[in-house]
Tab-separated table of C-alpha atoms in Angstrom:
chain	number	residue	atom	x	y	z
A	224	MET	CA	41.396	-31.132	-29.011
A	225	PRO	CA	40.868	-34.635	-30.514
A	226	VAL	CA	38.510	-36.896	-28.586
A	227	ILE	CA	41.305	-39.376	-27.856
A	228	ASP	CA	43.247	-36.624	-26.082
A	229	ASP	CA	40.170	-35.708	-24.051
A	230	VAL	CA	39.562	-39.287	-22.950
A	231	ARG	CA	43.254	-39.818	-22.184
A	232	SER	CA	43.272	-36.657	-20.072
A	233	LEU	CA	40.224	-37.828	-18.112
A	234	ILE	CA	41.985	-41.080	-17.295
A	235	LEU	CA	45.365	-39.595	-16.465
A	236	GLY	CA	43.795	-36.748	-14.540
A	237	GLY	CA	42.215	-39.227	-12.134
A	238	ARG	CA	38.594	-38.912	-13.288
A	239	TYR	CA	38.669	-42.650	-13.955
A	240	ALA	CA	40.701	-44.977	-11.750
A	241	PRO	CA	42.294	-48.262	-12.851
A	242	GLY	CA	39.537	-50.809	-13.389
A	243	ASP	CA	36.769	-48.215	-13.833
A	244	ARG	CA	34.267	-48.758	-16.629
A	245	LEU	CA	34.418	-46.336	-19.558
A	246	GLY	CA	30.882	-46.060	-20.896
A	247	GLU	CA	30.588	-44.768	-24.451
A	248	VAL	CA	27.321	-42.970	-23.760
A	249	GLU	CA	28.600	-41.261	-20.613
A	250	LEU	CA	31.829	-40.179	-22.305
A	251	ALA	CA	30.006	-38.914	-25.372
A	252	GLU	CA	27.726	-36.802	-23.193
A	253	ALA	CA	30.609	-35.493	-21.082
A	254	LEU	CA	32.592	-34.495	-24.177
A	255	SER	CA	29.577	-33.306	-26.208
A	256	VAL	CA	30.321	-35.608	-29.128
A	257	SER	CA	28.702	-38.659	-30.687
A	258	ARG	CA	29.532	-42.215	-29.662
A	259	THR	CA	31.476	-42.912	-32.883
A	260	PRO	CA	34.577	-40.806	-32.070
A	261	VAL	CA	34.460	-42.046	-28.483
A	262	ARG	CA	34.422	-45.661	-29.678
A	263	GLU	CA	37.394	-44.976	-31.963
A	264	ALA	CA	39.260	-43.188	-29.160
A	265	LEU	CA	38.785	-46.167	-26.850
A	266	ARG	CA	40.102	-48.542	-29.508
A	267	ARG	CA	43.197	-46.404	-29.992
A	268	LEU	CA	43.738	-46.158	-26.248
A	269	GLN	CA	43.491	-49.929	-26.090
A	270	ALA	CA	46.368	-50.081	-28.588
A	271	GLU	CA	48.335	-47.764	-26.287
A	272	GLY	CA	47.679	-50.105	-23.375
A	273	LEU	CA	45.722	-47.555	-21.391
A	274	VAL	CA	42.295	-49.150	-21.931
A	275	GLU	CA	41.097	-52.752	-21.909
A	276	ILE	CA	38.120	-53.741	-24.072
A	277	THR	CA	36.433	-57.110	-23.573
A	278	ALA	CA	33.467	-58.661	-25.361
A	279	ASN	CA	30.102	-58.054	-23.671
A	280	LYS	CA	31.758	-55.977	-20.944
A	281	GLY	CA	32.925	-52.904	-22.800
A	282	ALA	CA	35.911	-50.735	-21.985
A	283	ARG	CA	37.696	-50.291	-18.686
A	284	VAL	CA	40.812	-48.449	-17.607
A	285	MET	CA	43.722	-50.878	-17.715
A	286	GLU	CA	44.610	-52.073	-14.239
A	287	TYR	CA	48.082	-53.265	-13.256
A	288	PRO	CA	48.371	-55.142	-9.939
A	289	ARG	CA	50.397	-53.209	-7.374
A	290	GLY	CA	52.856	-56.078	-7.134
A	291	ASP	CA	53.555	-55.882	-10.869
A	292	LEU	CA	54.118	-52.132	-10.651
A	293	GLU	CA	56.505	-52.592	-7.726
A	294	THR	CA	58.447	-55.125	-9.783
A	295	ILE	CA	58.551	-52.893	-12.851
A	296	PHE	CA	60.051	-50.002	-10.898
A	297	GLU	CA	62.489	-52.222	-9.019
A	298	LEU	CA	63.830	-53.763	-12.222
A	299	ARG	CA	63.978	-50.425	-14.009
A	300	ALA	CA	65.904	-48.890	-11.128
A	301	ARG	CA	68.478	-51.662	-11.298
A	302	ILE	CA	68.803	-51.787	-15.080
A	303	GLU	CA	68.602	-48.049	-15.803
A	304	GLY	CA	70.934	-47.444	-12.883
A	305	LEU	CA	73.430	-49.669	-14.658
A	306	ALA	CA	72.820	-47.783	-17.913
A	307	ALA	CA	73.559	-44.479	-16.155
A	308	ARG	CA	76.711	-45.988	-14.644
A	309	GLN	CA	77.914	-47.082	-18.078
A	310	ALA	CA	77.101	-43.724	-19.632
A	311	ALA	CA	79.154	-41.917	-16.992
A	312	THR	CA	82.205	-43.993	-17.875
A	313	ILE	CA	82.176	-43.405	-21.629
A	314	ALA	CA	80.089	-40.300	-22.420
A	315	THR	CA	81.768	-37.561	-24.414
A	316	ALA	CA	81.289	-33.851	-23.794
A	317	GLU	CA	78.949	-33.834	-26.780
A	318	HIS	CA	76.844	-36.613	-25.255
A	319	ALA	CA	76.589	-34.732	-21.971
A	320	GLU	CA	75.659	-31.470	-23.685
A	321	ALA	CA	72.897	-33.153	-25.693
A	322	LEU	CA	71.464	-34.711	-22.521
A	323	HIS	CA	71.716	-31.358	-20.743
A	324	GLU	CA	69.674	-29.668	-23.471
A	325	VAL	CA	66.937	-32.278	-23.106
A	326	ALA	CA	66.994	-31.914	-19.311
A	327	LEU	CA	66.593	-28.137	-19.627
A	328	ALA	CA	63.715	-28.612	-22.085
A	329	ILE	CA	62.029	-30.932	-19.585
A	330	ARG	CA	62.329	-28.254	-16.913
A	331	GLU	CA	60.955	-25.582	-19.241
A	332	HIS	CA	57.885	-27.593	-20.197
A	333	ALA	CA	57.328	-28.744	-16.621
A	334	GLU	CA	57.206	-25.105	-15.516
A	335	ARG	CA	54.577	-24.497	-18.200
A	336	GLY	CA	52.548	-27.467	-17.008
A	337	ASP	CA	52.866	-29.214	-20.381
A	338	SER	CA	52.823	-32.831	-19.167
A	339	ASP	CA	52.598	-34.288	-22.687
A	340	ALA	CA	55.867	-32.605	-23.685
A	341	VAL	CA	57.482	-33.631	-20.403
A	342	TYR	CA	56.489	-37.248	-21.016
A	343	ARG	CA	57.902	-37.168	-24.552
A	344	LEU	CA	61.154	-35.478	-23.536
A	345	ASN	CA	61.589	-37.776	-20.546
A	346	ALA	CA	61.423	-40.772	-22.888
A	347	GLU	CA	63.977	-39.088	-25.148
A	348	PHE	CA	66.304	-38.450	-22.196
A	349	HIS	CA	66.210	-42.046	-20.983
A	350	GLN	CA	66.570	-43.505	-24.476
A	351	SER	CA	69.506	-41.215	-25.244
A	352	LEU	CA	71.241	-42.140	-22.011
A	353	VAL	CA	70.892	-45.852	-22.741
A	354	GLY	CA	72.121	-45.224	-26.268
A	355	ILE	CA	75.352	-43.711	-24.965
A	356	GLY	CA	76.268	-47.001	-23.346
A	357	GLY	CA	75.698	-48.807	-26.625
A	358	SER	CA	74.471	-52.009	-24.957
A	359	ALA	CA	71.782	-53.745	-26.992
A	360	VAL	CA	71.077	-56.046	-24.054
A	361	LEU	CA	70.361	-53.130	-21.729
A	362	ALA	CA	68.284	-51.358	-24.357
A	363	GLN	CA	66.142	-54.440	-24.974
A	364	SER	CA	65.746	-55.122	-21.259
A	365	ILE	CA	64.586	-51.586	-20.549
A	366	SER	CA	62.253	-51.577	-23.552
A	367	SER	CA	60.486	-54.664	-22.200
A	368	LEU	CA	59.896	-52.886	-18.875
A	369	VAL	CA	58.814	-49.461	-20.085
A	370	HIS	CA	55.021	-49.677	-20.274
A	371	SER	CA	53.645	-46.453	-21.727
A	372	PRO	CA	50.422	-46.501	-19.686
A	373	VAL	CA	52.437	-46.931	-16.497
A	374	LEU	CA	54.651	-43.984	-17.399
A	375	LEU	CA	51.693	-41.848	-18.395
A	376	ARG	CA	49.884	-42.587	-15.150
A	377	THR	CA	53.071	-41.856	-13.228
A	378	TYR	CA	53.311	-38.374	-14.691
A	379	GLY	CA	49.614	-37.884	-14.125
A	380	SER	CA	50.161	-38.613	-10.428
A	381	PHE	CA	52.975	-36.079	-9.986
A	382	ASP	CA	52.233	-33.111	-7.781
A	383	GLU	CA	54.295	-29.920	-8.060
A	384	GLU	CA	56.961	-31.141	-5.639
A	385	ALA	CA	57.323	-34.523	-7.357
A	386	MET	CA	57.641	-32.892	-10.770
A	387	ARG	CA	60.305	-30.504	-9.471
A	388	ARG	CA	62.190	-33.418	-7.954
A	389	SER	CA	62.020	-35.360	-11.225
A	390	VAL	CA	63.277	-32.362	-13.198
A	391	ASN	CA	66.191	-31.882	-10.817
A	392	HIS	CA	67.091	-35.567	-11.068
A	393	HIS	CA	67.562	-35.251	-14.829
A	394	ILE	CA	69.849	-32.279	-14.385
A	395	GLU	CA	71.840	-34.023	-11.653
A	396	ILE	CA	72.253	-37.160	-13.744
A	397	VAL	CA	73.843	-35.011	-16.442
A	398	ALA	CA	76.133	-33.444	-13.827
A	399	ALA	CA	77.226	-36.923	-12.713
A	400	ILE	CA	77.898	-37.956	-16.301
A	401	ARG	CA	79.908	-34.811	-16.935
A	402	ALA	CA	81.920	-35.568	-13.816
A	403	GLY	CA	82.574	-39.101	-15.056
A	404	ASP	CA	81.249	-40.448	-11.760
A	405	PRO	CA	79.451	-43.780	-12.350
A	406	GLU	CA	78.426	-44.272	-8.696
A	407	TRP	CA	76.818	-40.834	-8.564
A	408	ALA	CA	75.009	-41.323	-11.880
A	409	GLU	CA	73.665	-44.717	-10.842
A	410	ALA	CA	72.538	-43.481	-7.427
A	411	VAL	CA	70.593	-40.541	-8.860
A	412	MET	CA	68.944	-42.675	-11.534
A	413	ARG	CA	67.803	-45.174	-8.919
A	414	ALA	CA	66.502	-42.348	-6.725
A	415	HIS	CA	64.735	-40.891	-9.759
A	416	LEU	CA	62.811	-44.094	-10.434
A	417	PHE	CA	62.031	-44.842	-6.795
A	418	SER	CA	60.703	-41.297	-6.430
A	419	ALA	CA	58.423	-41.887	-9.433
A	420	ARG	CA	57.274	-45.147	-7.845
A	421	ALA	CA	56.329	-43.313	-4.664
A	422	SER	CA	54.335	-40.743	-6.630
A	423	LEU	CA	52.350	-43.451	-8.392
A	424	LEU	CA	51.915	-45.999	-5.603
A	425	GLY	CA	52.173	-43.942	-2.434
A	426	PRO	CA	53.745	-45.227	0.803
A	427	ARG	CA	55.102	-48.744	0.473
A	428	HIS	CA	54.296	-49.716	4.053
A	429	GLN	CA	51.201	-48.421	5.767
A	430	GLU	CA	50.286	-49.015	9.376
A	431	ASN	CA	47.453	-51.417	9.964
A	432	PRO	CA	44.338	-49.763	11.386
């Protein structure tokens, strides 16, 4: 496995939390490689937005304030909910079948524990759904909100129940689109994104000690 995949897995698997320092020496020793491939991996992960590298301080796991993450999910739920609503009003049988095939592929790879494939197919599902509506405004708005490191960390935070719920949401969204029911499609999409938010951020309101 390439070093970049190893480092990415350590971050997404929770070995390093947001804001944690990523020492080249420590990583090289943990992965039994030299510092050169580790340094290159960190640079590439910086380009992905998963790592932040600053002069004289080195590399750290990118940290998004909780408030920003809350806002990202809230806006995505509203905008992608609208995209699902639009898709349900104009999707053809061919559109619905193509989405269904992707949803089934997501379920298959989720059952295998292949999170990388699930992440890739999830992006394909959401992009295809937005494409059905044909709205450039919606597509651009969603693109500005979809931060790859946020999505990757979200999938890394899914437990078995959360992954099963996410898989079922995709399948239900297709059912709503097939039924031509915009309210149903929008409601499930919003639930889908709020469920992902809960997996990443945990309870929104915690009792004070």
